[in-house]
Amino acid sequence: MIELRLDAQADIASFMQGFQMGSACTLAEAPQGRILFGSWSGEDVVIVRTAGYCWEINCHGGTIAVHRICQDLAAAGLRSDIEGSASNESFQGRIERVTNEALLKCRTRKTAGLVLAQQDGRLLKFASDLQSESDDKSRSARQHMQRWQSVAQHLTKPWRVAIVGEPNVGKSSLINTIAGLQRSIVSATPGTTRDLVEADIVVRGWMFRLIDTAGVRSDSDSLTEQLGIVQSLALLGDCEMICLVVDGSSGQFESVLMDRLKKVEVPICVVRNKYDILSDSENTGVPLCASSLDSVHAVTATVDVSAKTGFGISELLTWIAETAVPEEPLTEIALPFVELFGPA
Ligand SMILES: Nc1nc2c(ncn2[C@@H]2O[C@H](COP(=O)(O)OP(=O)(O)O)[C@@H](O)[C@H]2O)c(=O)[nH]1
Ligand SMILES: [Mg+2]
């Protein structure tokens, strides 16, 4: 398959001289998604307009036909960044195209506004600063990149927040309470307690995906539960932050989970749940077994909550939002939400 991307003014037919149309429609008139049959120097091909100025040329498997057609396209004046792609897009044209694609993935006014603002030429300037011969300019562009990369990447996809802990500490209740409190839920996928269940929420205009997990315990003798546990532990390597939920009335930690959390790099919040029970009784809570936490260096906060009453939930959401976005971006800054160089 060859991906073809053209600037808005380009005349598609002028690049496709080798193409003999088998369908009763011209390339310029082809609606998006219409399959056009034909041949290219004897090779059967199928051409589809995938978006306004983007096309796919499908030919038989293997690299020879692709190479041959790419050569023809290059002779017609198109650039090929990688084998299987050809374009005459300018940098700014490419930014406009990827911005439009990215906008479809933004689910909040804030993220959409920030992505839309990137079309004004600031990414072009930022890319030229990055490549600048002046050390000062390129250094400060690299620093900017480091500071904003995570925010930029999450304009179009939610930060993943893993909710982990032993069975029965209240992980699912916590997600339900948060999703219920947030009027801005985007979706909530039902599933069994053994599956990963996700709920998308919005906090301060940023998108987050809370991922409920099977409770982790070492003494499970059920194969299904063990598979769920393996899945929960695997998620710890594939999320941007972790809420470690514990039952505040026990203060104990599960050792398998703690061993895994010791290796984790992403920030962890210890969430002491069931605060309502603690505050009802004389018992002010069993202190967290601090020695278990000592070697878990990624813990950055501890929050008391009650999934039952909603106590402490706003503090937890503040931790989530501020961990993801410690500093709110100003609307005028460059946020490189796509790879600026190479194929997009
Ligand atoms: N009193 C009280 N009970 C809770 C709270 N959160 C959860 N529970 C109860 O704890 C039990 C386990 O909750 P669940 O959410 O299924 O725990 P999970 O196994 O960690 O997902 C249920 O009976 C809940 O009603 C809470 O904040 N306070
Ligand atoms: Mg559960």
PDB file of N, CA and C in Angstrom, residues 17-20 38-45 68-69 72:
ATOM      1  N   GLN A  17      -0.115   9.853 -13.715  1.00  0.00           N
ATOM      2  CA  GLN A  17      -0.116   9.594 -15.164  1.00  0.00           C
ATOM      3  C   GLN A  17      -0.109   8.102 -15.475  1.00  0.00           C
ATOM      4  N   GLY A  18       0.547   7.327 -14.632  1.00  0.00           N
ATOM      5  CA  GLY A  18       0.678   5.887 -14.911  1.00  0.00           C
ATOM      6  C   GLY A  18      -0.601   5.117 -14.640  1.00  0.00           C
ATOM      7  N   PHE A  19      -1.591   5.748 -14.057  1.00  0.00           N
ATOM      8  CA  PHE A  19      -2.793   5.048 -13.614  1.00  0.00           C
ATOM      9  C   PHE A  19      -3.858   5.022 -14.701  1.00  0.00           C
ATOM     10  N   GLN A  20      -4.287   3.842 -15.075  1.00  0.00           N
ATOM     11  CA  GLN A  20      -5.398   3.702 -16.038  1.00  0.00           C
ATOM     12  C   GLN A  20      -6.648   3.403 -15.240  1.00  0.00           C
ATOM     13  N   GLY A  38      -8.315  -0.107 -11.206  1.00  0.00           N
ATOM     14  CA  GLY A  38      -7.571   0.316 -12.383  1.00  0.00           C
ATOM     15  C   GLY A  38      -6.247  -0.426 -12.468  1.00  0.00           C
ATOM     16  N   SER A  39      -5.364   0.100 -13.277  1.00  0.00           N
ATOM     17  CA  SER A  39      -4.053  -0.551 -13.368  1.00  0.00           C
ATOM     18  C   SER A  39      -2.975   0.511 -13.477  1.00  0.00           C
ATOM     19  N   TRP A  40      -1.772   0.111 -13.127  1.00  0.00           N
ATOM     20  CA  TRP A  40      -0.620   1.019 -13.165  1.00  0.00           C
ATOM     21  C   TRP A  40       0.495   0.264 -13.872  1.00  0.00           C
ATOM     22  N   SER A  41       0.768   0.618 -15.079  1.00  0.00           N
ATOM     23  CA  SER A  41       1.745  -0.095 -15.917  1.00  0.00           C
ATOM     24  C   SER A  41       1.528  -1.607 -15.860  1.00  0.00           C
ATOM     25  N   GLY A  42       0.294  -2.012 -16.057  1.00  0.00           N
ATOM     26  CA  GLY A  42       0.000  -3.450 -16.119  1.00  0.00           C
ATOM     27  C   GLY A  42      -0.284  -4.073 -14.764  1.00  0.00           C
ATOM     28  N   GLU A  43       0.015  -3.366 -13.693  1.00  0.00           N
ATOM     29  CA  GLU A  43      -0.208  -3.898 -12.342  1.00  0.00           C
ATOM     30  C   GLU A  43      -1.616  -3.500 -11.892  1.00  0.00           C
ATOM     31  N   ASP A  44      -2.432  -4.471 -11.429  1.00  0.00           N
ATOM     32  CA  ASP A  44      -3.776  -4.120 -10.934  1.00  0.00           C
ATOM     33  C   ASP A  44      -3.653  -3.300  -9.655  1.00  0.00           C
ATOM     34  N   VAL A  45      -4.349  -2.204  -9.603  1.00  0.00           N
ATOM     35  CA  VAL A  45      -4.333  -1.407  -8.363  1.00  0.00           C
ATOM     36  C   VAL A  45      -5.744  -0.962  -7.991  1.00  0.00           C
ATOM     37  N   ARG A  68       8.066   0.448  -7.664  1.00  0.00           N
ATOM     38  CA  ARG A  68       7.883   0.915  -9.034  1.00  0.00           C
ATOM     39  C   ARG A  68       6.954   2.136  -9.080  1.00  0.00           C
ATOM     40  N   ILE A  69       5.821   2.031  -8.371  1.00  0.00           N
ATOM     41  CA  ILE A  69       4.855   3.136  -8.377  1.00  0.00           C
ATOM     42  C   ILE A  69       5.450   4.351  -7.651  1.00  0.00           C
ATOM     43  N   ASP A  72       7.557   6.225  -9.989  1.00  0.00           N
ATOM     44  CA  ASP A  72       6.753   7.054 -10.907  1.00  0.00           C
ATOM     45  C   ASP A  72       6.278   8.325 -10.210  1.00  0.00           C
TER      46      ASP A  72
END
